[in-house]
Amino acid sequence: MMKPSMLRSLHAAMSRGSSHLARRGYATDPVPERKVAILGAAGGIGQPLSLLMKLNPLVSSLSLYDIGGTPGVAADVSHINTRSEVVGYQGEENLGKALEGADVVIIPAGVPRKPGMTRDDLFNINAGIVKSLATAIAKYCPHALVNMISNPVNSTVPIAAEVFKKAGTYDEKRLFGVTTLDVVRAKTFYARKAKVPVAEVNVPVVGGHAGITILPLFSQATPQANLDGDVIQALTKRTQDGGTEVVEAKAGKGSATLSMAYAGAIFADACLKGLNGVPDVVECSFVQSTVTELPFFASKVRLGKNGVEEVLGLGSLSDFEKQGLENLKGELKSSIEKGIKFANQ
Ligand SMILES: NC(=O)c1ccc[n+]([C@@H]2O[C@H](COP(=O)([O-])OP(=O)(O)OC[C@H]3O[C@@H](n4cnc5c(N)ncnc54)[C@H](O)[C@@H]3O)[C@@H](O)[C@H]2O)c1
Ligand SMILES: O=C(O)C[C@H](O)C(=O)O
């Protein structure tokens, strides 16, 4: 994640110029050019995510696409004095230009939940949106890393995979369901209960991204704390219901946008670092997997120059987590199958 100090150093380096750096004996490796496209950039997640990606010094070109509203968002963030050039693209006829040359495509396009809805209730609208966006990605930037935020992630990722397979461009190393918000929540809730500094906390979250398919592994949380079983159960439930907590608090005005933009920016930053060859970049993500018998599963993933370098195993689980893993498989399997079936209709 970029820090203000990194931004300041980047600005300073750019204004001094690389020859100056060379004279002073600093490494002069340029930061590679990287284009990031955000599809759904004018939405509740898209706008703050556009801001956060504009602040990321690893981005040289920021392409903001939506069916409407992107010229304004692009004009706004383009005035921020950071590295990237920003262009807004509006309307389907401009989607190709938005995508061409993209290294990372982030997709928060689609409708959000209202109180009383499940993520699966979004399927009818969002499945079609994701299918058409994935078709365009296969055509215009088949080698990009795709960060899928649109819900239901448990189905939209399999939809994109099927579209890419049909187009002959599928590379399982390059398709990611963004589950970082589950990790962000698990870290926050754990730090409060365990009374440890939140910045030091790590908690893997595995499975999928809906209700009981979200399985935080608090037995592996660090720093360790001896929390009672009932506290762990409550933390697990709160993490699983985190999205619903926000949907209810927003009372009809959508779902998590700001925390999601933060989480999306962390995950995209990790993808960019991996592409740039930074070692040991590990994040949880919903990817094609052999960790369980399910074809897609969220677990820790090592990111590298080609996207997924390694899908990491689950490690040792508590009895409570083993049970949670068994309980989630049925729902996750049917959400995956629903996505595959839709894409092949
Ligand atoms: N993965 C996660 O953890 C997570 C977290 C929060 C929200 N979400 C999901 O993200 C999605 C977006 O949420 P939001 O709050 O930003 O919604 P929003 O309605 O505020 O914004 C969605 C944007 O998508 C745009 N859009 C619609 N169809 C499009 C298309 N064909 N091409 C490009 N853009 C299109 C809309 O114009 C709008 O600007 C929802 O599906 C929501 O459930 C996922
Ligand atoms: O809960 C939602 O519908 C949005 C998102 O998946 C979340 O976890 O916040």
Coordinates of C-alpha atoms in Angstrom, one line a residue, residues 72-186:
G72 CA -16.5 14.6 -14.6
V73 CA -14.8 12.1 -12.4
A74 CA -11.8 12.0 -14.7
A75 CA -11.6 15.9 -14.9
D76 CA -11.8 16.0 -11.1
V77 CA -9.1 13.5 -10.2
S78 CA -6.9 14.5 -13.1
H79 CA -6.1 17.8 -11.2
I80 CA -4.3 15.8 -8.4
N81 CA -0.6 16.3 -8.8
T82 CA 0.5 12.7 -9.0
R83 CA 2.2 10.6 -11.7
S84 CA -0.7 9.2 -13.7
E85 CA -2.4 10.6 -16.7
V86 CA -6.2 10.3 -16.3
V87 CA -8.7 9.8 -19.2
G88 CA -12.4 9.3 -18.7
Y89 CA -14.4 7.2 -21.2
Q90 CA -18.1 7.1 -21.3
G91 CA -20.5 4.8 -23.2
E92 CA -20.0 1.4 -24.7
E93 CA -18.5 2.7 -27.9
N94 CA -15.5 3.9 -25.9
L95 CA -14.9 0.8 -23.9
G96 CA -12.2 -0.6 -26.3
K97 CA -10.2 2.6 -26.0
A98 CA -10.6 2.5 -22.2
L99 CA -9.2 -1.1 -22.1
E100 CA -6.5 -1.0 -24.7
G101 CA -3.0 -1.6 -23.2
A102 CA -4.4 -2.1 -19.6
D103 CA -2.2 -4.1 -17.2
V104 CA -4.8 -4.2 -14.5
V105 CA -8.6 -3.9 -15.0
I106 CA -10.7 -3.4 -11.9
I107 CA -14.4 -4.0 -12.2
P108 CA -16.8 -2.4 -9.7
A109 CA -19.6 -2.1 -12.3
G110 CA -23.1 -3.2 -11.4
V111 CA -25.9 -2.8 -8.9
P112 CA -25.4 -2.9 -5.2
R113 CA -27.7 -4.6 -2.6
K114 CA -30.6 -3.0 -0.7
P115 CA -31.7 -4.2 2.8
G116 CA -33.2 -7.7 2.7
M117 CA -31.3 -8.7 -0.5
T118 CA -28.6 -11.4 -0.8
R119 CA -25.7 -10.9 -3.1
D120 CA -27.2 -13.6 -5.3
D121 CA -30.3 -11.4 -5.8
L122 CA -27.9 -9.1 -7.9
F123 CA -27.1 -12.0 -10.2
N124 CA -29.8 -11.2 -12.8
I125 CA -28.5 -7.7 -13.5
N126 CA -24.8 -8.0 -12.8
A127 CA -24.2 -11.3 -14.6
G128 CA -25.0 -9.7 -17.9
I129 CA -22.9 -6.6 -17.1
V130 CA -19.9 -8.8 -16.2
K131 CA -20.3 -11.0 -19.3
S132 CA -20.3 -8.0 -21.6
L133 CA -17.3 -6.4 -19.9
A134 CA -15.3 -9.7 -19.9
T135 CA -16.1 -10.1 -23.6
A136 CA -14.5 -6.6 -24.2
I137 CA -11.5 -7.5 -22.0
A138 CA -10.9 -10.6 -24.0
K139 CA -10.9 -8.5 -27.1
Y140 CA -9.0 -5.4 -26.1
C141 CA -6.6 -6.4 -23.2
P142 CA -6.5 -10.2 -23.0
H143 CA -3.4 -10.2 -20.9
A144 CA -4.6 -7.8 -18.2
L145 CA -5.0 -8.9 -14.6
V146 CA -8.7 -8.7 -13.9
N147 CA -9.8 -7.7 -10.4
M148 CA -13.5 -8.6 -10.1
I149 CA -15.4 -6.6 -7.4
S150 CA -19.0 -6.9 -8.9
N151 CA -21.3 -9.2 -6.9
P152 CA -22.1 -12.0 -6.6
V153 CA -18.3 -12.5 -6.8
N154 CA -18.8 -16.3 -6.2
S155 CA -20.6 -16.3 -9.6
T156 CA -19.1 -13.3 -11.5
V157 CA -15.6 -14.8 -11.4
P158 CA -16.7 -18.1 -13.0
I159 CA -18.7 -16.1 -15.6
A160 CA -15.6 -14.1 -16.6
A161 CA -13.5 -17.3 -16.7
E162 CA -16.1 -18.9 -19.1
V163 CA -16.2 -15.9 -21.3
F164 CA -12.4 -15.9 -21.5
K165 CA -12.3 -19.6 -22.2
K166 CA -14.7 -19.2 -25.1
A167 CA -12.6 -16.3 -26.5
G168 CA -9.5 -18.5 -26.2
T169 CA -7.8 -16.0 -23.8
Y170 CA -8.3 -17.6 -20.4
D171 CA -5.3 -17.6 -18.1
E172 CA -6.3 -18.7 -14.6
K173 CA -3.3 -16.7 -13.3
R174 CA -4.9 -13.5 -14.3
L175 CA -8.4 -13.6 -12.9
F176 CA -9.1 -12.6 -9.3
G177 CA -12.2 -12.2 -7.2
V178 CA -11.6 -9.3 -4.8
T179 CA -12.2 -10.6 -1.3
T180 CA -9.8 -8.1 0.4
L181 CA -12.7 -6.3 2.2
D182 CA -13.4 -9.5 4.1
V183 CA -9.7 -9.5 5.2
V184 CA -9.9 -5.8 6.0
R185 CA -13.0 -6.4 8.2
A186 CA -11.5 -9.5 9.9

